[in-house]
Amino acid sequence: MPPPATFSSFSALMRRPPPPTRRLLLVAAARPHSTNEASRARPRFHSPSLPSSKGEVVRIQGDEFWHMTRVLRLGINDRIELFDGAGGLVEGSIQKVDKNGSDVELLENARLIAPQGIQWHVFAAFGTLKGGRADWLIEKCTELGASSVTPLLTERCHTIAENRVDRLQRLVLAAVKQCQRVHDMSLKPPIQINDLPLVVAQSKLAFLASAEAPPVLSVLPKSTDEESGLLIVGPEGDFTEEEVNILKAAGAVPVGLGPCRLRVETATISLLSALMLWSDASRQETQRSR
Amino acid sequence: MPPPATFSSFSALMRRPPPPTRRLLLVAAARPHSTNEASRARPRFHSPSLPSSKGEVVRIQGDEFWHMTRVLRLGINDRIELFDGAGGLVEGSIQKVDKNGSDVELLENARLIAPQGIQWHVFAAFGTLKGGRADWLIEKCTELGASSVTPLLTERCHTIAENRVDRLQRLVLAAVKQCQRVHDMSLKPPIQINDLPLVVAQSKLAFLASAEAPPVLSVLPKSTDEESGLLIVGPEGDFTEEEVNILKAAGAVPVGLGPCRLRVETATISLLSALMLWSDASRQETQRSR
């Protein structure tokens, strides 16, 4: 199992990415829910490193190369998009294809797309979930735009298999490409519940899925200037009372998710949806009022 | 494939169940998200017919009998709960177990639990979804408390396999039991998009997941007296422009689901979560103000 992350990595986690050094364009971070839209977009591939200037060439290898040439059967002069997962996005044209990879020439200077709205960080105790439930928790958190997901280790969910984490990493990239995010969803190393209060204390927006709590939408403020927030969901069997108390003491706000008993993954997706849609609404509200 | 439902069945669909003839208790329709709570609940089994009075005996057979005696290994004098999926709930005790079934004696008069809050009816074009995505759309709609789900047949999603519908029916019951609903989630026969405007026109709350529309949470009214509403999600490839226009003309309100491009099943769950949490919040608001 990966070593538990250190406190310093949490503060990093709660910060926005460093200010861009390249030309900054504010562009919608992803395509909306419409494949009409998507069909107008070029096929998009991930390249960990991205040159910044028109005319430069980048080499695509491995899975992305396979997807480009074998699955989509793209070849010389086909136009594609490249993204680096850190907001960098650029249009390119395939110049050369050989046995091991393809060379793509940039047709424009790379754009750097700033993250939009509140960055939500998910802490969920999903280590014990079976039947692909952890897979889709991760896939849906990625699709819905979560900034990071951290497996939470609690008294009733004290471990998560390392091979599962590796597998989830691959799911994340697939989902990032599918929903056309230009910023990766960061799957963090597992942390112990005892380390979580330190993270909660750093965040002005910290919500805890809880049984008898008031409905989440009646708890949320009308608007906010916060740039990030976090949501916390307990394991199968829920948090112990003591765990709930230390999270509340650290400032986590308990929120209810309706009358039904939800599975861990459903509670996570439901709460994330509500918070994403809330911050989306308040962001557009703020933009209008400017 | 089942014949498309007739218009009359839609008006039925939009109405609440008939007023109970039995003694009515208002009880939370399901356990909240807490297995601490759930662990205090007795194992619950589905019985299509439920006697109403203490002392009466009902016979449990088939899958439920198997689950009761083989999976949970319950026997004589063990206490259980029985529900009929129409709001009927009662505590009973196992009196007799034989090869084919068990007799359960009611330990109290059956309670009839009224549906809570707005009844949400989902219309989603999920016939083309692969990889178990339709399965979990149905499972999550059930968990989140949807009143019904109707497969929508559109130009870009013109069919759904009948064996899939059968399979989904079994998933619904499993999810109903898991999340401790006392009201079944009704999986309706598929309907053609051309029949949907008639349903939309009957509902004061009809929301259509749409790309460039304003965020759903900025569109929802502060509160409502409506008893039911519906949400509409298009297929992979989205509705055609003409389909969107006839739905809008019928009164469906387009709502946005944030900046990300969502899969059909994710858009459905996200919109349903938002609407359930909104009606939950406004219901509790109304109760407080009384």
Coordinates of C-alpha atoms in Angstrom, one line a residue:
Chain A
M1 CA 0.0 0.0 0.0
P2 CA 1.3 3.5 -0.7
P3 CA 2.7 5.3 2.4
P4 CA 0.1 7.6 4.0
A5 CA 0.5 11.1 2.5
T6 CA 2.2 13.6 4.7
F7 CA 0.5 16.8 6.0
S8 CA 2.5 19.0 3.6
S9 CA 0.9 17.2 0.7
F10 CA -2.6 18.1 2.1
S11 CA -1.9 21.8 2.0
A12 CA -0.6 21.3 -1.5
L13 CA -3.9 19.5 -2.2
M14 CA -5.9 22.4 -1.0
R15 CA -4.1 25.0 -3.1
R16 CA -4.9 25.9 -6.7
P17 CA -2.2 25.0 -9.3
P18 CA 0.6 27.6 -9.5
P19 CA -0.1 30.6 -11.8
P20 CA 0.5 29.7 -15.4
T21 CA 3.7 30.9 -17.0
R22 CA 2.2 30.5 -20.5
R23 CA -0.4 32.6 -22.2
L24 CA -3.6 32.2 -20.3
L25 CA -6.9 31.9 -22.1
L26 CA -10.1 31.4 -20.1
V27 CA -12.0 28.6 -21.8
A28 CA -14.7 26.3 -20.6
A29 CA -12.8 23.5 -18.9
A30 CA -14.7 20.8 -20.7
R31 CA -17.4 20.1 -23.3
P32 CA -21.0 20.3 -22.0
H33 CA -23.3 17.3 -21.8
S34 CA -23.9 17.1 -25.6
T35 CA -22.2 14.8 -28.1
N36 CA -23.4 17.2 -30.8
E37 CA -20.7 19.5 -29.2
A38 CA -18.3 16.7 -28.8
S39 CA -18.6 15.5 -32.4
R40 CA -17.3 19.0 -33.4
A41 CA -14.2 18.4 -31.2
R42 CA -11.1 16.7 -32.6
P43 CA -10.1 13.4 -31.0
R44 CA -8.1 14.2 -27.9
F45 CA -4.9 12.5 -26.6
H46 CA -2.9 12.8 -23.5
S47 CA 0.7 13.8 -23.6
P48 CA 2.5 14.3 -20.2
S49 CA 4.7 17.0 -21.8
L50 CA 3.4 19.5 -24.2
P51 CA 5.5 22.0 -26.2
S52 CA 4.3 25.6 -26.1
S53 CA 4.8 27.0 -29.5
K54 CA 3.3 26.5 -33.0
G55 CA 5.4 24.3 -35.2
E56 CA 7.0 22.3 -32.4
V57 CA 6.7 18.5 -32.5
V58 CA 5.8 16.1 -29.8
R59 CA 6.1 12.3 -29.8
I60 CA 3.1 10.1 -28.8
Q61 CA 3.8 6.6 -27.7
G62 CA 2.2 3.7 -25.7
D63 CA -1.5 3.5 -25.1
E64 CA -2.3 6.8 -26.6
F65 CA -0.4 5.9 -29.7
W66 CA -2.3 2.6 -29.9
H67 CA -5.6 4.4 -29.4
M68 CA -4.7 7.0 -32.1
T69 CA -3.5 4.7 -34.8
R70 CA -5.1 1.3 -34.1
V71 CA -8.5 2.2 -32.5
L72 CA -9.2 5.4 -34.3
R73 CA -7.0 4.6 -37.3
L74 CA -5.7 8.1 -37.6
G75 CA -2.8 8.8 -39.9
I76 CA -0.6 11.4 -41.6
N77 CA -2.1 14.9 -41.7
D78 CA -5.1 14.0 -39.4
R79 CA -5.9 16.7 -37.0
I80 CA -6.0 16.0 -33.2
E81 CA -6.0 17.7 -29.9
L82 CA -3.3 17.1 -27.2
F83 CA -3.7 17.8 -23.5
D84 CA -1.3 17.4 -20.7
G85 CA -3.7 17.1 -17.8
A86 CA -2.6 20.3 -16.2
G87 CA -4.7 22.6 -18.3
G88 CA -2.5 22.6 -21.4
L89 CA -4.4 22.1 -24.6
V90 CA -3.3 22.4 -28.2
E91 CA -4.4 21.4 -31.7
G92 CA -1.9 19.4 -33.8
S93 CA -1.5 17.4 -36.9
I94 CA 0.1 13.9 -37.3
Q95 CA 3.3 14.3 -39.2
K96 CA 4.9 10.9 -39.0
V97 CA 3.8 7.4 -37.8
D98 CA 6.2 4.6 -37.2
K99 CA 6.2 1.3 -35.4
N100 CA 6.6 2.8 -31.9
G101 CA 4.9 6.1 -32.0
S102 CA 3.8 9.2 -33.9
D103 CA 5.1 12.7 -34.2
V104 CA 2.5 15.4 -33.9
E105 CA 3.2 19.0 -35.0
L106 CA 1.5 21.9 -33.1
L107 CA -0.7 23.9 -35.3
E108 CA -1.0 26.7 -32.8
N109 CA 0.6 27.9 -29.5
A110 CA -0.6 25.8 -26.6
R111 CA -3.4 27.3 -24.6
L112 CA -3.4 27.0 -20.8
I113 CA -6.9 26.6 -19.4
A114 CA -7.5 27.7 -15.9
P115 CA -9.5 25.5 -13.5
Q116 CA -13.2 26.7 -13.4
G117 CA -15.1 27.3 -10.2
I118 CA -14.5 25.6 -6.8
Q119 CA -12.1 22.7 -6.7
W120 CA -13.7 19.9 -4.8
H121 CA -11.7 17.3 -3.0
V122 CA -13.4 14.0 -2.2
F123 CA -12.4 12.0 0.9
A124 CA -14.3 8.7 0.8
A125 CA -13.8 5.4 2.7
F126 CA -14.3 3.1 -0.3
G127 CA -11.6 0.6 0.3
T128 CA -14.0 -2.2 1.2
L129 CA -16.4 -1.7 -1.8
K130 CA -16.9 -4.7 -4.0
G131 CA -18.4 -5.4 -7.4
G132 CA -16.7 -2.5 -9.3
R133 CA -18.4 0.0 -7.0
A134 CA -15.0 1.7 -6.2
D135 CA -14.3 1.8 -10.0
W136 CA -17.4 3.7 -10.7
L137 CA -17.1 6.0 -7.7
I138 CA -13.7 7.0 -9.2
E139 CA -15.1 7.2 -12.8
K140 CA -18.0 9.3 -11.8
C141 CA -16.0 11.6 -9.5
T142 CA -13.8 12.2 -12.5
E143 CA -16.7 12.8 -14.9
L144 CA -18.5 15.2 -12.4
G145 CA -15.3 17.3 -12.2
A146 CA -13.9 16.4 -8.8
S147 CA -10.4 17.8 -8.4
S148 CA -9.1 14.9 -6.3
V149 CA -10.2 11.7 -4.6
T150 CA -8.5 10.4 -1.5
P151 CA -9.2 6.9 -0.1
L152 CA -10.0 7.4 3.6
L153 CA -8.9 4.7 6.1
T154 CA -11.2 4.4 9.1
E155 CA -11.9 2.0 11.9
R156 CA -14.5 0.2 9.7
C157 CA -12.5 0.5 6.5
H158 CA -8.9 0.2 7.5
T159 CA -7.3 -0.7 4.2
I160 CA -7.3 -0.5 0.4
A161 CA -5.5 -2.9 -1.8
E162 CA -2.5 -1.4 -3.7
N163 CA -3.3 -3.1 -7.0
R164 CA -6.8 -1.5 -6.7
V165 CA -5.2 1.9 -6.5
D166 CA -3.1 1.1 -9.6
R167 CA -6.2 0.0 -11.5
L168 CA -8.1 3.1 -10.5
Q169 CA -5.3 5.3 -11.8
R170 CA -5.9 3.8 -15.3
L171 CA -9.7 4.4 -14.9
V172 CA -9.1 8.0 -14.1
L173 CA -7.2 8.7 -17.4
A174 CA -9.9 7.0 -19.4
A175 CA -12.6 9.0 -17.7
V176 CA -10.7 12.3 -18.1
K177 CA -10.5 11.7 -21.8
Q178 CA -14.1 10.6 -22.1
C179 CA -15.5 13.7 -20.4
Q180 CA -13.0 15.9 -22.1
R181 CA -11.5 17.3 -18.9
V182 CA -8.2 19.2 -19.5
H183 CA -7.2 18.9 -15.8
D184 CA -6.5 15.5 -14.4
M185 CA -8.5 14.1 -11.5
S186 CA -5.8 13.4 -8.9
L187 CA -6.1 10.1 -7.1
K188 CA -4.3 10.6 -3.8
P189 CA -2.6 8.1 -1.6
P190 CA -4.9 6.8 1.2
I191 CA -4.9 8.7 4.4
Q192 CA -5.8 7.8 7.9
I193 CA -9.0 9.3 9.4
N194 CA -6.8 10.8 12.2
D195 CA -5.0 12.9 9.6
L196 CA -8.2 14.3 8.1
P197 CA -9.0 16.9 10.8
L198 CA -5.8 18.8 9.7
V199 CA -7.2 19.0 6.2
V200 CA -10.7 20.0 7.3
A201 CA -9.3 22.7 9.5
Q202 CA -7.6 24.3 6.4
S203 CA -10.8 24.4 4.4
K204 CA -13.7 26.9 4.9
L205 CA -16.0 24.5 2.9
A206 CA -15.9 21.0 4.4
F207 CA -19.1 18.8 4.2
L208 CA -19.7 15.5 5.9
A209 CA -22.3 13.1 4.7
S210 CA -24.4 12.4 7.8
A211 CA -27.7 10.6 8.6
E212 CA -29.7 13.0 10.7
A213 CA -28.1 16.2 9.4
P214 CA -30.2 19.0 7.7
P215 CA -30.5 18.6 3.9
V216 CA -27.3 19.7 2.1
L217 CA -29.1 22.3 -0.1
S218 CA -30.5 24.1 2.9
V219 CA -27.1 24.3 4.5
L220 CA -25.1 25.7 1.6
P221 CA -24.5 29.5 1.6
K222 CA -26.1 31.7 -1.1
S223 CA -22.6 32.2 -2.7
T224 CA -19.0 31.9 -1.8
D225 CA -15.5 33.2 -2.7
E226 CA -13.8 30.0 -1.8
E227 CA -11.6 28.4 -4.4
S228 CA -11.7 24.9 -3.0
G229 CA -13.7 22.7 -0.7
L230 CA -13.9 19.1 0.5
L231 CA -16.6 16.5 1.0
I232 CA -16.3 13.5 3.3
V233 CA -18.2 10.2 3.0
G234 CA -17.9 7.4 5.5
P235 CA -17.4 3.6 4.9
E236 CA -20.0 0.8 4.8
G237 CA -21.1 0.7 8.4
D238 CA -20.5 4.5 8.6
F239 CA -18.0 6.4 10.7
T240 CA -17.9 5.6 14.4
E241 CA -19.4 8.3 16.6
E242 CA -15.9 9.2 17.8
E243 CA -14.7 9.7 14.2
V244 CA -17.8 11.9 13.4
N245 CA -17.0 14.0 16.5
I246 CA -13.4 14.7 15.6
L247 CA -14.4 15.7 12.1
K248 CA -17.1 18.0 13.4
A249 CA -14.7 19.5 16.0
A250 CA -12.3 20.2 13.1
G251 CA -15.1 22.2 11.3
A252 CA -16.7 19.7 9.0
V253 CA -20.4 20.5 8.5
P254 CA -22.7 17.5 8.6
V255 CA -25.2 17.4 5.7
G256 CA -28.1 15.1 4.9
L257 CA -28.6 13.4 1.6
G258 CA -32.3 12.7 1.7
P259 CA -34.5 10.1 3.2
C260 CA -33.0 7.0 1.5
R261 CA -30.2 4.9 2.8
L262 CA -27.4 5.4 0.3
R263 CA -24.4 3.2 -0.5
V264 CA -21.0 4.7 0.0
E265 CA -20.5 5.3 -3.7
T266 CA -24.0 6.7 -4.2
A267 CA -23.7 9.1 -1.3
T268 CA -20.4 10.3 -2.7
I269 CA -21.8 10.9 -6.2
S270 CA -25.0 12.5 -4.9
L271 CA -23.1 14.9 -2.6
L272 CA -20.5 15.7 -5.3
S273 CA -23.3 16.4 -7.8
A274 CA -25.1 18.7 -5.4
L275 CA -21.9 20.6 -4.6
M276 CA -20.7 20.9 -8.2
L277 CA -24.1 22.1 -9.4
W278 CA -24.3 24.5 -6.5
S279 CA -20.8 26.0 -7.2
D280 CA -21.7 26.1 -10.9
A281 CA -24.8 28.0 -10.2
S282 CA -23.1 30.5 -7.8
R283 CA -20.2 31.0 -10.3
Q284 CA -22.5 31.9 -13.1
E285 CA -24.4 34.1 -10.6
T286 CA -21.2 35.9 -9.7
Q287 CA -20.2 36.3 -13.4
R288 CA -23.7 37.9 -14.2
S289 CA -23.4 40.3 -11.3
R290 CA -20.0 41.6 -12.5
Chain B
M1 CA -40.1 -5.5 -26.6
P2 CA -43.1 -4.5 -24.4
P3 CA -45.7 -2.5 -26.3
P4 CA -45.3 1.3 -25.8
A5 CA -47.4 2.4 -22.8
T6 CA -50.6 4.2 -23.6
F7 CA -51.3 7.8 -22.7
S8 CA -53.7 6.8 -20.0
S9 CA -50.9 5.0 -18.1
F10 CA -48.9 8.3 -18.1
S11 CA -51.6 10.2 -16.3
A12 CA -51.7 7.3 -13.8
L13 CA -47.9 7.7 -13.6
M14 CA -48.2 11.3 -12.7
R15 CA -50.7 10.8 -9.9
R16 CA -49.9 9.8 -6.4
P17 CA -51.1 6.4 -5.3
P18 CA -54.7 6.3 -4.2
P19 CA -55.4 7.4 -0.6
P20 CA -54.7 4.5 1.9
T21 CA -57.7 2.6 3.2
R22 CA -55.7 1.2 6.1
R23 CA -54.5 3.1 9.2
L24 CA -52.0 5.7 8.0
L25 CA -48.8 6.4 9.9
L26 CA -46.4 9.0 8.6
V27 CA -43.0 7.5 8.9
A28 CA -39.7 8.3 7.2
A29 CA -39.9 6.4 4.0
A30 CA -36.5 4.8 4.4
R31 CA -33.5 4.6 6.7
P32 CA -31.0 7.5 6.3
H33 CA -27.4 7.0 5.1
S34 CA -26.2 5.2 8.1
T35 CA -25.7 1.5 8.7
N36 CA -25.6 2.2 12.4
E37 CA -29.3 3.0 11.8
A38 CA -29.8 0.1 9.4
S39 CA -28.2 -2.4 11.9
R40 CA -31.0 -1.6 14.3
A41 CA -33.5 -2.5 11.6
R42 CA -34.7 -6.1 11.2
P43 CA -34.0 -8.0 8.0
R44 CA -36.6 -7.0 5.5
F45 CA -38.3 -9.2 3.0
H46 CA -40.7 -8.5 0.1
S47 CA -44.2 -10.0 0.1
P48 CA -46.5 -8.9 -2.8
S49 CA -49.5 -9.4 -0.5
L50 CA -49.5 -8.3 3.1
P51 CA -52.2 -9.1 5.7
S52 CA -53.3 -6.1 7.7
S53 CA -53.9 -7.4 11.2
K54 CA -51.7 -8.6 14.1
G55 CA -51.8 -12.4 14.3
E56 CA -52.4 -13.1 10.7
V57 CA -50.0 -15.3 8.8
V58 CA -48.3 -14.8 5.4
R59 CA -46.3 -17.3 3.4
I60 CA -42.9 -16.4 2.0
Q61 CA -41.6 -18.4 -1.0
G62 CA -39.1 -18.2 -3.8
D63 CA -36.1 -15.9 -3.8
E64 CA -37.2 -14.2 -0.6
F65 CA -37.6 -17.5 1.2
W66 CA -34.2 -18.6 -0.1
H67 CA -32.6 -15.3 1.1
M68 CA -34.3 -15.6 4.5
T69 CA -33.4 -19.2 5.3
R70 CA -30.3 -20.0 3.2
V71 CA -28.5 -16.7 3.0
L72 CA -29.4 -15.1 6.4
R73 CA -30.1 -18.5 8.0
L74 CA -33.1 -17.3 9.8
G75 CA -35.4 -19.8 11.5
I76 CA -38.3 -20.3 13.9
N77 CA -39.1 -17.2 16.1
D78 CA -36.7 -15.0 14.4
R79 CA -38.1 -11.5 13.9
I80 CA -38.2 -9.9 10.5
E81 CA -39.9 -7.0 8.6
L82 CA -42.2 -7.5 5.6
F83 CA -43.0 -4.9 3.0
D84 CA -45.3 -5.0 0.0
G85 CA -43.6 -2.3 -2.1
A86 CA -46.7 -0.2 -1.9
G87 CA -46.0 1.4 1.4
G88 CA -47.1 -1.5 3.6
L89 CA -44.7 -2.4 6.3
V90 CA -45.1 -4.8 9.3
E91 CA -43.0 -6.7 11.8
G92 CA -43.4 -10.4 11.9
S93 CA -42.0 -13.6 13.4
I94 CA -41.1 -16.8 11.6
Q95 CA -43.6 -19.5 12.8
K96 CA -42.9 -22.4 10.4
V97 CA -40.2 -23.3 7.9
D98 CA -40.6 -26.2 5.4
K99 CA -39.0 -27.2 2.1
N100 CA -40.9 -24.7 0.0
G101 CA -41.4 -21.7 2.2
S102 CA -41.9 -20.1 5.6
D103 CA -45.0 -18.9 7.5
V104 CA -44.6 -15.5 9.1
E105 CA -47.0 -14.3 11.8
L106 CA -47.7 -10.5 12.0
L107 CA -46.6 -9.1 15.4
E108 CA -48.5 -5.9 14.8
N109 CA -51.1 -4.3 12.5
A110 CA -49.5 -3.4 9.2
R111 CA -48.5 0.2 8.8
L112 CA -49.1 2.0 5.6
I113 CA -46.3 4.6 4.9
A114 CA -47.2 7.5 2.7
P115 CA -44.7 8.5 0.0
Q116 CA -42.5 11.4 1.1
G117 CA -42.0 14.6 -0.8
I118 CA -42.1 15.1 -4.6
Q119 CA -42.4 11.9 -6.6
W120 CA -39.7 12.1 -9.4
H121 CA -40.3 10.3 -12.7
V122 CA -37.2 9.7 -14.8
F123 CA -37.3 9.5 -18.6
A124 CA -33.9 8.5 -19.9
A125 CA -32.7 7.2 -23.3
F126 CA -30.5 4.5 -21.9
G127 CA -31.3 1.7 -24.4
T128 CA -27.9 1.9 -26.1
L129 CA -25.8 1.9 -22.9
K130 CA -23.2 -0.8 -22.5
G131 CA -21.0 -2.2 -19.8
G132 CA -23.6 -2.4 -17.1
R133 CA -24.2 1.3 -17.3
A134 CA -27.9 0.8 -17.7
D135 CA -27.8 -1.5 -14.7
W136 CA -26.4 1.1 -12.4
L137 CA -28.5 3.9 -13.8
I138 CA -31.5 1.8 -12.6
E139 CA -29.9 0.8 -9.3
K140 CA -28.9 4.4 -8.5
C141 CA -32.3 5.8 -9.5
T142 CA -33.9 3.3 -7.1
E143 CA -31.4 4.1 -4.3
L144 CA -31.9 7.8 -4.7
G145 CA -35.6 7.5 -4.5
A146 CA -36.9 7.9 -8.0
S147 CA -40.6 7.0 -8.2
S148 CA -40.3 5.6 -11.7
V149 CA -37.9 5.1 -14.6
T150 CA -39.1 5.0 -18.2
P151 CA -36.8 4.0 -21.1
L152 CA -37.1 6.7 -23.7
L153 CA -36.9 5.7 -27.4
T154 CA -35.5 8.5 -29.6
E155 CA -34.0 8.9 -33.1
R156 CA -30.5 8.1 -31.7
C157 CA -31.7 5.5 -29.3
H158 CA -34.6 3.7 -31.0
T159 CA -34.7 0.4 -29.1
I160 CA -34.0 -1.4 -25.8
A161 CA -33.7 -5.2 -25.6
E162 CA -36.6 -6.9 -23.8
N163 CA -34.3 -9.3 -21.9
R164 CA -32.5 -6.2 -20.6
V165 CA -35.8 -4.9 -19.2
D166 CA -36.5 -8.2 -17.4
R167 CA -33.0 -8.1 -15.9
L168 CA -33.5 -4.6 -14.8
Q169 CA -36.7 -5.5 -13.0
R170 CA -34.7 -7.9 -10.8
L171 CA -32.1 -5.2 -10.1
V172 CA -34.8 -2.9 -8.9
L173 CA -36.1 -5.2 -6.2
A174 CA -32.6 -5.9 -5.0
A175 CA -31.9 -2.1 -4.8
V176 CA -35.3 -1.4 -3.1
K177 CA -34.4 -3.9 -0.4
Q178 CA -30.8 -2.6 0.0
C179 CA -31.8 1.0 0.5
Q180 CA -34.9 0.0 2.6
R181 CA -37.4 1.7 0.4
V182 CA -41.0 0.7 1.2
H183 CA -42.3 1.9 -2.1
D184 CA -41.2 0.1 -5.2
M185 CA -39.4 1.9 -8.0
S186 CA -41.6 1.4 -11.0
L187 CA -39.7 0.4 -14.2
K188 CA -42.1 1.5 -17.0
P189 CA -42.4 0.1 -20.5
P190 CA -40.4 2.1 -23.0
I191 CA -42.1 5.1 -24.7
Q192 CA -41.4 6.9 -27.9
I193 CA -40.1 10.4 -27.7
N194 CA -43.2 11.6 -29.6
D195 CA -45.4 10.5 -26.7
L196 CA -43.4 12.3 -24.1
P197 CA -44.8 15.9 -24.8
L198 CA -48.2 14.6 -23.5
V199 CA -46.5 13.7 -20.2
V200 CA -44.6 16.9 -20.0
A201 CA -47.7 19.0 -20.6
Q202 CA -49.3 17.3 -17.6
S203 CA -46.4 18.2 -15.2
K204 CA -45.6 21.6 -13.7
L205 CA -42.1 20.4 -12.9
A206 CA -40.4 19.0 -16.0
F207 CA -36.7 19.4 -16.4
L208 CA -34.6 18.5 -19.5
A209 CA -30.8 18.0 -19.2
S210 CA -29.3 20.3 -21.8
A211 CA -25.9 21.5 -22.7
E212 CA -25.9 25.3 -22.8
A213 CA -28.9 25.7 -20.4
P214 CA -28.6 27.7 -17.1
P215 CA -27.4 25.6 -14.0
V216 CA -30.3 23.5 -12.6
L217 CA -29.9 24.9 -9.1
S218 CA -30.4 28.5 -10.4
V219 CA -33.5 27.5 -12.2
L220 CA -35.3 25.7 -9.4
P221 CA -38.0 27.7 -7.5
K222 CA -37.5 28.5 -3.8
S223 CA -40.2 26.0 -2.9
T224 CA -43.1 24.2 -4.5
D225 CA -46.4 22.5 -3.7
E226 CA -46.2 20.0 -6.6
E227 CA -46.5 16.3 -5.7
S228 CA -44.6 15.0 -8.7
G229 CA -42.2 16.0 -11.3
L230 CA -40.2 14.6 -14.2
L231 CA -36.6 14.7 -15.5
I232 CA -35.6 13.9 -19.0
V233 CA -32.2 12.9 -20.2
G234 CA -31.2 12.2 -23.8
P235 CA -29.3 9.4 -25.4
E236 CA -25.6 9.0 -26.3
G237 CA -25.3 11.5 -29.1
D238 CA -28.0 13.6 -27.4
F239 CA -31.5 14.5 -28.6
T240 CA -31.9 15.9 -32.1
E241 CA -32.6 19.6 -32.2
E242 CA -36.2 18.8 -33.3
E243 CA -36.7 16.5 -30.3
V244 CA -35.4 19.2 -27.9
N245 CA -37.8 21.7 -29.5
I246 CA -40.9 19.6 -29.1
L247 CA -40.0 18.9 -25.5
K248 CA -39.4 22.6 -24.8
A249 CA -42.7 23.5 -26.6
A250 CA -44.5 21.1 -24.3
G251 CA -43.1 22.9 -21.3
A252 CA -39.9 21.1 -20.3
V253 CA -37.4 23.4 -18.7
P254 CA -33.8 23.0 -20.0
V255 CA -31.3 22.8 -17.2
G256 CA -27.5 22.7 -17.2
L257 CA -25.4 20.1 -15.3
G258 CA -22.1 21.9 -15.0
P259 CA -19.1 22.3 -17.3
C260 CA -18.2 18.6 -17.8
R261 CA -19.5 16.4 -20.6
L262 CA -21.5 13.7 -18.8
R263 CA -22.4 10.3 -19.9
V264 CA -26.2 9.5 -20.1
E265 CA -26.2 7.6 -16.8
T266 CA -24.1 10.2 -15.0
A267 CA -26.3 13.1 -16.2
T268 CA -29.4 11.1 -15.0
I269 CA -28.0 10.5 -11.5
S270 CA -26.6 14.0 -11.2
L271 CA -29.9 15.6 -12.1
L272 CA -31.9 13.2 -10.0
S273 CA -29.6 13.9 -7.0
A274 CA -30.0 17.6 -7.4
L275 CA -33.8 17.4 -7.7
M276 CA -34.2 14.9 -4.8
L277 CA -32.0 17.0 -2.5
W278 CA -33.8 20.2 -3.6
S279 CA -37.3 18.7 -2.8
D280 CA -35.9 17.2 0.4
A281 CA -34.7 20.7 1.5
S282 CA -37.9 22.5 0.5
R283 CA -40.0 19.8 2.2
Q284 CA -38.2 20.2 5.5
E285 CA -38.4 24.0 5.0
T286 CA -42.2 23.7 4.6
Q287 CA -42.5 21.5 7.7
R288 CA -40.5 24.0 9.8
S289 CA -42.6 26.9 8.6
R290 CA -45.8 25.1 9.7

